[in-house]
Coordinates of C-alpha atoms in Angstrom, one line a residue:
Chain A
M1 CA 0.0 0.0 0.0
T2 CA 1.5 3.3 -1.1
T3 CA 0.4 6.8 -0.7
K4 CA 1.1 9.5 -3.3
F5 CA 0.6 13.3 -3.2
T6 CA -0.2 16.1 -5.6
Q7 CA 1.3 19.6 -5.5
D8 CA -2.3 20.8 -4.7
H9 CA -2.1 18.8 -1.4
E10 CA -4.4 15.9 -2.2
Y11 CA -3.3 12.4 -1.2
I12 CA -4.2 9.1 -2.9
R13 CA -3.7 6.0 -0.9
V14 CA -3.5 3.1 -3.3
E15 CA -5.3 -0.1 -2.2
G16 CA -5.1 -2.6 -5.1
T17 CA -6.8 -0.9 -8.1
T18 CA -8.6 1.6 -5.9
G19 CA -7.3 4.9 -4.6
V20 CA -8.6 6.6 -1.4
V21 CA -8.5 10.4 -1.9
G22 CA -8.4 13.2 0.6
I23 CA -6.4 16.2 1.6
T24 CA -3.2 16.2 3.6
P25 CA -2.8 17.2 7.3
Y26 CA -0.8 20.2 6.0
A27 CA -3.8 21.3 3.7
Q28 CA -6.4 20.9 6.4
D29 CA -4.3 23.0 8.8
A30 CA -3.9 25.7 6.1
L31 CA -7.6 25.7 5.3
G32 CA -8.8 25.9 8.9
D33 CA -12.2 24.7 10.2
I34 CA -13.9 22.7 7.4
V35 CA -17.7 23.4 7.5
F36 CA -19.0 21.9 4.3
V37 CA -17.9 19.2 1.8
E38 CA -19.4 18.8 -1.6
L39 CA -18.9 15.2 -2.6
P40 CA -18.7 13.8 -6.1
S41 CA -21.4 11.4 -7.2
V42 CA -20.6 7.7 -7.3
G43 CA -20.0 6.6 -10.9
K44 CA -18.6 10.0 -12.0
V45 CA -15.8 9.6 -14.5
L46 CA -12.9 11.9 -13.8
K47 CA -9.8 12.8 -15.8
K48 CA -6.6 13.6 -13.9
G49 CA -6.9 17.2 -12.7
D50 CA -10.7 17.4 -12.9
E51 CA -12.5 19.0 -10.0
A52 CA -13.8 16.2 -7.9
A53 CA -15.0 17.7 -4.7
V54 CA -15.1 21.1 -2.9
V55 CA -14.1 21.6 0.7
E56 CA -15.3 24.8 2.3
S57 CA -13.8 26.4 5.4
V58 CA -15.5 29.2 7.3
K59 CA -13.8 31.6 5.0
A60 CA -13.5 30.1 1.6
A61 CA -14.1 27.2 -0.8
S62 CA -11.3 25.1 -2.2
E63 CA -11.5 22.7 -5.1
I64 CA -10.2 19.2 -4.7
Y65 CA -8.8 17.8 -7.9
A66 CA -8.5 14.2 -9.1
P67 CA -4.9 13.0 -8.6
V68 CA -5.4 10.4 -11.4
A69 CA -8.1 9.5 -13.9
G70 CA -10.8 7.0 -12.9
T71 CA -14.3 6.3 -11.8
V72 CA -15.7 7.3 -8.4
T73 CA -16.7 4.2 -6.5
E74 CA -17.6 5.4 -3.1
V75 CA -17.8 8.7 -1.2
N76 CA -17.4 9.4 2.5
E77 CA -21.0 10.2 3.5
A78 CA -20.0 10.8 7.1
L79 CA -18.5 14.2 5.9
S80 CA -22.0 15.5 5.1
G81 CA -22.9 15.5 8.8
E82 CA -19.4 15.9 10.2
P83 CA -17.2 17.9 7.8
G84 CA -14.7 18.5 10.6
L85 CA -13.5 14.9 10.3
I86 CA -11.2 16.3 7.6
N87 CA -9.6 18.5 10.3
T88 CA -9.4 15.9 13.0
D89 CA -8.4 12.9 10.9
P90 CA -7.7 13.9 7.3
E91 CA -5.9 10.7 6.3
N92 CA -8.4 8.2 7.8
A93 CA -11.9 9.1 9.0
G94 CA -11.7 12.3 6.9
W95 CA -11.1 10.6 3.5
I96 CA -13.3 12.1 0.7
Y97 CA -13.8 9.6 -2.1
K98 CA -12.6 6.4 -3.6
I99 CA -11.7 6.0 -7.2
E100 CA -11.2 3.0 -9.5
I101 CA -7.8 3.9 -11.0
A102 CA -8.0 3.9 -14.8
D103 CA -4.2 4.1 -15.4
A104 CA -1.8 3.1 -12.6
G105 CA 1.0 4.6 -14.7
E106 CA -0.4 8.1 -13.7
L107 CA 0.6 7.4 -10.1
D108 CA 4.3 7.7 -11.1
G109 CA 3.8 11.3 -11.9
L110 CA 2.8 12.1 -8.3
L111 CA 5.0 13.0 -5.3
D112 CA 6.1 10.3 -2.9
A113 CA 5.9 11.0 0.9
A114 CA 9.5 12.3 1.1
A115 CA 9.1 14.7 -1.9
Y116 CA 5.8 16.0 -0.5
A117 CA 7.3 16.5 2.9
D118 CA 10.1 18.4 1.2
M119 CA 7.7 20.6 -0.6
T120 CA 5.8 21.6 2.5
K121 CA 8.8 22.1 4.7
Chain B
M1 CA -3.0 29.0 0.9
A2 CA -0.3 31.3 -0.3
S3 CA 1.2 33.6 2.3
S4 CA 2.3 37.0 0.9
G5 CA 5.1 38.8 2.5
P6 CA 3.9 40.8 5.5
E7 CA 7.1 43.0 5.2
D8 CA 5.6 45.5 2.8
L9 CA 2.5 45.9 5.0
H10 CA 1.8 48.3 7.9
Q11 CA 2.2 46.7 11.3
T12 CA 0.0 47.6 14.2
P13 CA 1.6 48.2 17.6
L14 CA 0.5 44.7 18.5
Y15 CA 2.1 42.9 15.5
E16 CA 4.7 41.2 17.6
K17 CA 2.0 39.9 20.0
H18 CA 0.1 38.3 17.2
V19 CA 3.3 36.6 15.9
A20 CA 4.2 35.4 19.4
A21 CA 0.7 34.0 19.8
S22 CA 1.2 32.1 16.5
G23 CA -1.4 34.1 14.8
R24 CA -1.7 33.4 11.1
I25 CA -0.8 36.7 9.6
V26 CA -2.5 37.9 6.4
P27 CA -2.6 41.2 4.5
F28 CA -5.8 43.1 5.3
G29 CA -6.5 46.7 4.3
G30 CA -2.8 47.3 3.9
Y31 CA -2.0 45.9 7.3
A32 CA -0.4 42.6 8.5
L33 CA -3.1 41.1 10.8
P34 CA -4.0 37.7 12.2
V35 CA -6.8 36.0 10.4
Q36 CA -6.8 33.4 13.2
Y37 CA -4.8 31.9 16.0
P38 CA -4.1 28.2 16.4
S39 CA -7.5 27.3 18.0
G40 CA -9.2 28.3 14.7
I41 CA -12.0 30.5 13.5
M42 CA -14.8 28.3 14.8
N43 CA -13.5 28.1 18.3
E44 CA -12.6 31.8 18.4
H45 CA -16.1 32.7 17.2
K46 CA -17.8 30.6 19.8
W47 CA -15.4 31.8 22.5
T48 CA -16.4 35.4 21.8
R49 CA -20.1 34.5 21.9
D50 CA -19.7 32.7 25.3
N51 CA -16.8 34.6 27.0
A52 CA -14.7 37.6 25.8
G53 CA -12.8 37.9 22.6
L54 CA -9.9 40.4 22.2
F55 CA -9.4 42.0 18.7
D56 CA -6.7 44.2 17.4
V57 CA -8.6 46.7 15.2
S58 CA -5.7 49.2 15.0
H59 CA -6.0 49.2 11.2
M60 CA -9.2 51.2 11.5
G61 CA -9.2 55.0 11.4
P62 CA -9.8 56.7 14.8
S63 CA -9.5 60.5 14.7
F64 CA -10.5 63.6 16.5
V65 CA -12.2 66.7 15.0
R66 CA -11.3 69.8 17.0
L67 CA -12.8 73.2 16.7
N68 CA -9.9 75.7 16.2
A69 CA -11.3 78.5 18.4
P70 CA -13.8 77.0 20.9
S71 CA -15.8 79.6 22.8
G72 CA -15.9 77.4 25.9
D73 CA -19.7 77.3 25.7
A74 CA -20.1 73.6 25.3
E75 CA -23.4 73.7 23.5
A76 CA -22.4 76.4 21.1
D77 CA -19.1 74.7 20.3
H78 CA -20.8 71.4 19.7
A79 CA -23.3 73.0 17.4
A80 CA -20.4 74.6 15.5
V81 CA -18.4 71.5 15.0
S82 CA -21.5 69.5 14.1
A83 CA -22.4 72.0 11.5
L84 CA -19.0 71.4 9.8
I85 CA -19.4 67.6 9.5
E86 CA -23.2 67.2 9.0
P87 CA -23.0 68.3 5.3
L88 CA -21.1 65.1 4.6
I89 CA -23.4 62.7 6.3
C90 CA -27.1 61.9 6.9
G91 CA -27.0 61.8 10.7
D92 CA -28.0 64.2 13.4
I93 CA -24.8 65.0 15.2
A94 CA -26.0 68.3 16.7
S95 CA -28.4 66.5 19.0
L96 CA -25.7 64.2 20.6
K97 CA -25.2 64.5 24.3
P98 CA -21.7 64.6 25.7
G99 CA -20.2 61.1 25.4
Q100 CA -22.9 59.8 23.0
I101 CA -21.9 57.9 19.8
R102 CA -23.9 57.7 16.6
Y103 CA -23.5 55.4 13.7
S104 CA -23.5 57.4 10.5
L105 CA -22.8 57.3 6.8
L106 CA -20.6 59.5 4.6
L107 CA -22.5 60.0 1.4
N108 CA -21.7 61.1 -2.2
E109 CA -23.8 63.5 -4.2
Q110 CA -25.8 60.5 -5.6
G111 CA -26.6 59.3 -2.1
G112 CA -24.2 56.4 -2.4
I113 CA -22.3 55.4 0.7
I114 CA -18.6 56.5 0.8
D115 CA -18.1 54.9 4.2
D116 CA -19.9 54.0 7.4
L117 CA -18.5 55.5 10.5
M118 CA -18.9 56.2 14.2
I119 CA -19.2 59.9 15.3
A120 CA -19.1 60.7 19.0
R121 CA -19.4 63.9 21.0
S122 CA -16.5 64.3 23.4
P123 CA -17.7 63.7 27.0
D124 CA -15.6 66.5 28.4
E125 CA -14.1 68.8 25.7
A126 CA -16.2 71.5 24.0
G127 CA -16.2 71.4 20.2
V128 CA -14.5 68.0 19.9
L129 CA -15.8 64.9 18.0
Y130 CA -14.3 61.4 18.1
V131 CA -14.7 59.9 14.6
V132 CA -13.8 56.3 13.6
V133 CA -13.8 55.3 10.0
N134 CA -13.0 52.0 8.1
A135 CA -9.4 50.9 7.3
G136 CA -9.7 50.5 3.6
T137 CA -11.3 54.0 3.1
K138 CA -9.6 56.0 5.8
D139 CA -7.2 58.2 3.7
G140 CA -10.1 59.3 1.4
D141 CA -12.5 59.8 4.3
F142 CA -10.0 61.9 6.2
A143 CA -9.3 64.1 3.2
L144 CA -13.0 64.6 2.6
I145 CA -13.6 65.5 6.2
E146 CA -10.6 67.9 6.4
K147 CA -11.8 69.7 3.3
A148 CA -15.2 70.2 4.9
L149 CA -13.7 71.6 8.1
R150 CA -12.0 74.4 6.1
D151 CA -10.2 76.7 8.6
S152 CA -12.7 76.2 11.3
A153 CA -11.5 72.9 12.7
V154 CA -8.7 70.4 12.4
L155 CA -8.8 66.6 12.0
V156 CA -6.2 64.9 14.1
R157 CA -5.5 61.3 13.1
A158 CA -5.2 58.9 16.0
D159 CA -4.4 55.8 13.9
H160 CA -0.6 56.2 13.8
D161 CA 0.2 56.7 17.5
N162 CA -2.4 54.5 19.0
A163 CA -3.7 51.0 19.1
L164 CA -7.5 50.3 18.9
L165 CA -8.6 47.2 20.8
A166 CA -12.0 45.6 20.9
L167 CA -13.1 43.4 23.8
Q168 CA -16.3 41.7 22.8
G169 CA -18.6 39.2 24.4
P170 CA -20.8 38.6 27.5
E171 CA -17.8 38.6 29.8
A172 CA -16.3 41.8 28.4
V173 CA -17.9 43.9 31.1
N174 CA -16.7 41.7 33.9
V175 CA -13.2 41.7 32.5
I176 CA -13.0 45.5 32.0
A177 CA -14.4 45.9 35.5
G178 CA -11.0 44.7 36.8
L179 CA -8.9 47.0 34.8
I180 CA -11.0 50.2 34.3
P181 CA -13.8 50.0 36.9
D182 CA -15.5 53.2 35.7
A183 CA -16.1 51.7 32.3
V184 CA -18.9 49.5 33.5
Q185 CA -21.0 52.6 34.0
L186 CA -21.0 53.3 30.2
G187 CA -24.2 52.6 28.3
F188 CA -24.3 51.1 24.8
M189 CA -23.1 53.7 22.2
T190 CA -21.4 56.0 24.7
H191 CA -17.7 56.7 25.4
A192 CA -15.5 58.4 27.9
N193 CA -11.9 59.3 28.5
M194 CA -10.6 57.2 31.3
S195 CA -7.3 55.8 32.5
W196 CA -5.7 52.4 33.0
N197 CA -2.7 52.5 35.3
T198 CA -2.5 56.2 34.8
I199 CA -2.4 55.7 31.0
P200 CA -5.1 57.7 29.2
V201 CA -7.5 55.7 27.1
T202 CA -10.6 56.5 25.2
I203 CA -13.2 53.8 25.8
A204 CA -16.4 53.3 23.9
R205 CA -19.1 50.7 24.8
A206 CA -19.6 49.6 21.2
G207 CA -18.4 47.0 18.7
Y208 CA -19.3 45.1 15.6
T209 CA -20.0 41.6 16.7
G210 CA -23.5 41.9 18.1
E211 CA -22.2 41.3 21.6
D212 CA -21.8 43.8 24.5
G213 CA -18.3 45.1 24.5
F214 CA -15.8 47.9 24.5
E215 CA -13.5 49.5 22.0
I216 CA -10.4 51.0 23.6
L217 CA -8.0 53.5 22.0
T218 CA -4.7 53.3 23.8
P219 CA -1.3 55.0 23.1
A220 CA 0.9 52.8 21.0
A221 CA 3.6 52.7 23.6
H222 CA 1.3 51.1 26.1
A223 CA -0.7 48.9 23.7
E224 CA 1.3 45.7 24.4
D225 CA 1.0 46.1 28.2
F226 CA -2.7 46.7 27.9
W227 CA -3.1 43.7 25.6
D228 CA -1.2 41.5 28.0
A229 CA -3.2 42.8 31.0
L230 CA -6.5 41.8 29.3
L231 CA -5.1 38.4 28.4
T232 CA -4.1 37.6 31.9
D233 CA -7.8 37.1 32.5
D234 CA -8.8 33.5 31.7
R235 CA -12.1 34.7 30.2
V236 CA -10.2 36.5 27.4
K237 CA -8.7 35.0 24.2
P238 CA -7.2 36.8 21.2
I239 CA -9.5 36.6 18.2
G240 CA -8.5 37.0 14.5
L241 CA -10.2 38.7 11.5
G242 CA -11.8 35.5 10.4
A243 CA -14.0 35.2 13.5
R244 CA -14.6 39.0 13.5
D245 CA -16.1 38.6 10.0
S246 CA -18.3 35.6 10.9
L247 CA -19.5 37.3 14.1
R248 CA -20.5 40.5 12.3
L249 CA -22.2 38.5 9.6
E250 CA -24.3 36.6 12.2
A251 CA -25.1 40.0 13.7
G252 CA -26.5 41.0 10.3
L253 CA -24.1 44.0 10.2
P254 CA -23.1 45.2 6.7
L255 CA -19.4 45.4 5.9
Y256 CA -18.0 48.3 3.8
G257 CA -16.6 47.3 0.5
H258 CA -18.9 44.2 0.4
D259 CA -22.4 45.1 1.5
L260 CA -21.9 48.8 1.2
N261 CA -20.3 50.8 -1.5
E262 CA -20.6 54.1 -3.4
T263 CA -23.5 52.9 -5.6
I264 CA -25.6 51.6 -2.6
S265 CA -27.8 54.1 -0.7
P266 CA -28.7 53.9 3.0
I267 CA -32.2 52.9 2.2
E268 CA -31.2 50.1 -0.1
A269 CA -28.7 48.9 2.6
G270 CA -31.4 48.8 5.2
L271 CA -29.8 51.6 7.1
G272 CA -32.7 54.0 7.0
F273 CA -32.3 54.5 10.7
A274 CA -29.1 56.3 10.1
V275 CA -31.0 59.0 8.2
S276 CA -32.0 61.1 11.1
K277 CA -35.4 62.7 11.4
R278 CA -34.2 66.3 11.5
R279 CA -32.0 65.8 8.4
R280 CA -34.8 64.1 6.6
E281 CA -37.1 67.0 7.2
A282 CA -34.4 69.5 6.1
A283 CA -33.4 67.3 3.1
D284 CA -30.0 68.8 3.6
F285 CA -27.6 65.9 3.1
P286 CA -25.8 64.6 -0.1
G287 CA -28.1 62.6 -2.3
A288 CA -31.2 63.6 -0.3
Q289 CA -33.5 63.6 -3.4
R290 CA -32.7 59.9 -4.2
I291 CA -32.7 58.8 -0.6
L292 CA -36.0 60.4 0.3
A293 CA -37.7 59.0 -2.9
E294 CA -36.4 55.6 -2.0
R295 CA -37.7 56.0 1.5
D296 CA -41.1 56.7 0.0
G297 CA -40.9 53.3 -1.8
Q298 CA -39.1 54.0 -5.0
L299 CA -36.5 51.3 -4.6
S300 CA -34.8 49.1 -7.1
R301 CA -33.1 46.8 -4.6
K302 CA -32.9 46.1 -0.9
R303 CA -30.5 44.2 1.4
V304 CA -31.9 41.0 2.9
G305 CA -30.6 38.2 5.1
M306 CA -30.9 34.7 3.9
I307 CA -30.5 31.2 5.4
I308 CA -28.9 28.9 2.8
E309 CA -29.4 25.2 2.5
G310 CA -26.2 23.4 1.8
A311 CA -22.9 24.9 0.8
P312 CA -22.2 28.5 1.8
A313 CA -23.0 31.1 -0.9
R314 CA -20.1 33.5 -1.1
E315 CA -19.9 37.1 -2.2
G316 CA -20.8 37.4 -5.9
A317 CA -23.1 34.4 -6.0
D318 CA -26.3 35.1 -8.0
I319 CA -29.7 35.1 -6.3
T320 CA -32.7 33.9 -8.3
D321 CA -36.4 33.6 -7.7
S322 CA -38.0 30.2 -7.5
A323 CA -38.4 30.2 -11.3
G324 CA -34.6 30.7 -11.7
T325 CA -34.6 34.3 -12.9
V326 CA -31.7 36.2 -11.4
I327 CA -33.0 38.9 -9.1
G328 CA -29.9 39.8 -7.0
V329 CA -26.5 39.0 -5.7
V330 CA -24.9 37.9 -2.5
T331 CA -22.6 40.6 -1.0
S332 CA -21.4 38.7 2.2
G333 CA -21.9 35.0 2.7
G334 CA -20.4 32.3 4.8
F335 CA -20.9 29.8 7.6
A336 CA -22.5 30.8 10.8
P337 CA -20.8 28.9 13.6
S338 CA -23.5 29.8 16.2
L339 CA -26.3 28.4 13.9
N340 CA -24.3 25.6 12.2
K341 CA -25.8 26.9 8.9
A342 CA -24.8 28.9 5.9
I343 CA -26.1 32.5 5.9
A344 CA -25.7 35.4 3.6
L345 CA -26.5 39.1 3.0
G346 CA -27.4 40.2 -0.4
F347 CA -29.4 42.6 -2.5
V348 CA -32.6 41.6 -4.3
S349 CA -35.4 43.4 -6.1
P350 CA -38.0 44.8 -3.7
E351 CA -40.8 42.3 -4.4
H352 CA -38.6 39.5 -2.9
V353 CA -37.7 41.0 0.5
A354 CA -40.5 39.7 2.7
T355 CA -39.5 37.4 5.4
G356 CA -40.2 33.8 4.4
T357 CA -39.7 34.4 0.7
K358 CA -38.2 31.3 -1.0
L359 CA -35.3 32.1 -3.2
Q360 CA -32.3 30.3 -4.6
V361 CA -28.6 31.0 -4.7
L362 CA -26.3 29.7 -7.4
V363 CA -23.3 28.0 -5.9
R364 CA -20.9 26.6 -8.5
N365 CA -23.8 27.0 -11.0
R366 CA -26.1 24.8 -9.0
A367 CA -29.3 26.2 -7.5
Q368 CA -29.6 25.9 -3.7
A369 CA -32.6 26.7 -1.6
A370 CA -32.5 30.0 0.3
E371 CA -35.0 31.8 2.5
V372 CA -35.3 35.4 3.4
V373 CA -35.1 35.8 7.2
E374 CA -35.0 38.6 9.6
T375 CA -31.6 39.9 10.6
P376 CA -29.8 39.8 12.9
F377 CA -29.3 36.0 12.4
V378 CA -28.2 35.8 16.0
P379 CA -29.8 38.3 18.4
H380 CA -27.8 41.3 19.5
R381 CA -26.9 41.5 23.1
Y382 CA -25.9 45.1 23.5
F383 CA -26.0 46.6 26.9
R384 CA -29.0 49.0 26.9
K385 CA -28.9 51.0 30.0
S386 CA -32.2 51.9 31.5
I387 CA -32.6 55.6 32.0

């Protein structure tokens, strides 16, 4: 199981052919209190870089982009009632959606943990 | 998420305190100010509603207007200084009692709002007004006021050598009682010159959060000590601009540059109360013709409050009627931490302003349900002193 990162602060945790997508602890800290999450619909087909979801803090809305192409297979409904899960546990309970990865090769273009840590230093 | 360099911005006398408290510094109105501290906007907002929040509002424009040759007759001098400033605004300043504060509006010739401001009659000095304007407009405001004063009075800026602090929330009065005991005697919208540890301060029972509270003008050299003294009280926490904005939005209070600008009139903005009776009858203020006609019902738009279902509708979002026709625009919108709902202020055509009217807002091109509600969204808790 590997986790890759985008320069826009999304993570994708690869579990077989599925990717679990959310925002990094760094990103949630920068955004502040999350008050609303607009989830994608299950079945939606995304290209790499497409807007997949929107995370709203008290102050502003931020788009969440698809790290890789694929089809949305599941969304984290818990965020509808408790968007703050992204603040308290962004990498686990605060995941946003799961995607069936269309082209595993696209993962190679993303940052690994060390490179992402370097970028946000 | 980008942080622009605060080095080219003005710093308030409390800048180092914000940095030391790990405030997240952002540019705002030309100043480097904290948008939030580590506990976050939501916690800061709720803390202010339940306890006492301490805000640095030194970026604003406090000033004093001083008659050049006061006669010493307090009433005559007040009448003289009021007569100089009244031609710029729609408020009755002449009738203010010593220490009384009035919310007013600087208007252009078309009746549009140049700024909203507080004008107060000095409690103890004849022919002196205390005037506080907004940060973003202060240079233009001060130039306009100076021009109107001609050779009869001077405007003395108090924004460079002072800090302006706001202590807001239900515990504010109990906190201030320990530092400036006389301040608890002030009624809402009055001010006085007092002292803290022999340091002279100008203290007003006012604010822009909907809560009871105080705004204190203190010399820059003593600002850090006063800030620290307030924060030694467990009921007080420093609060950033983020929560300041969500608090004023819940209080239904318009924000200059967003809900108010030079095209919007006091009547459209729902600030008809700021057009004083005497001035209405005399019709002697800028844009009187338009404003009085609007007051008689000839309006093309009016400010409303809305509760939004779903995602917050931000400034600029279109408002439509239930059939989908665009009838207005959101001017301030966000999330209300006290209500756990999205709320917004916006302008709509007059047939849609009734409480309960069902509207829609377009968020990312999707229509979401909105309903016109009474403002404030959260009841004001000002300290109204019984006379």
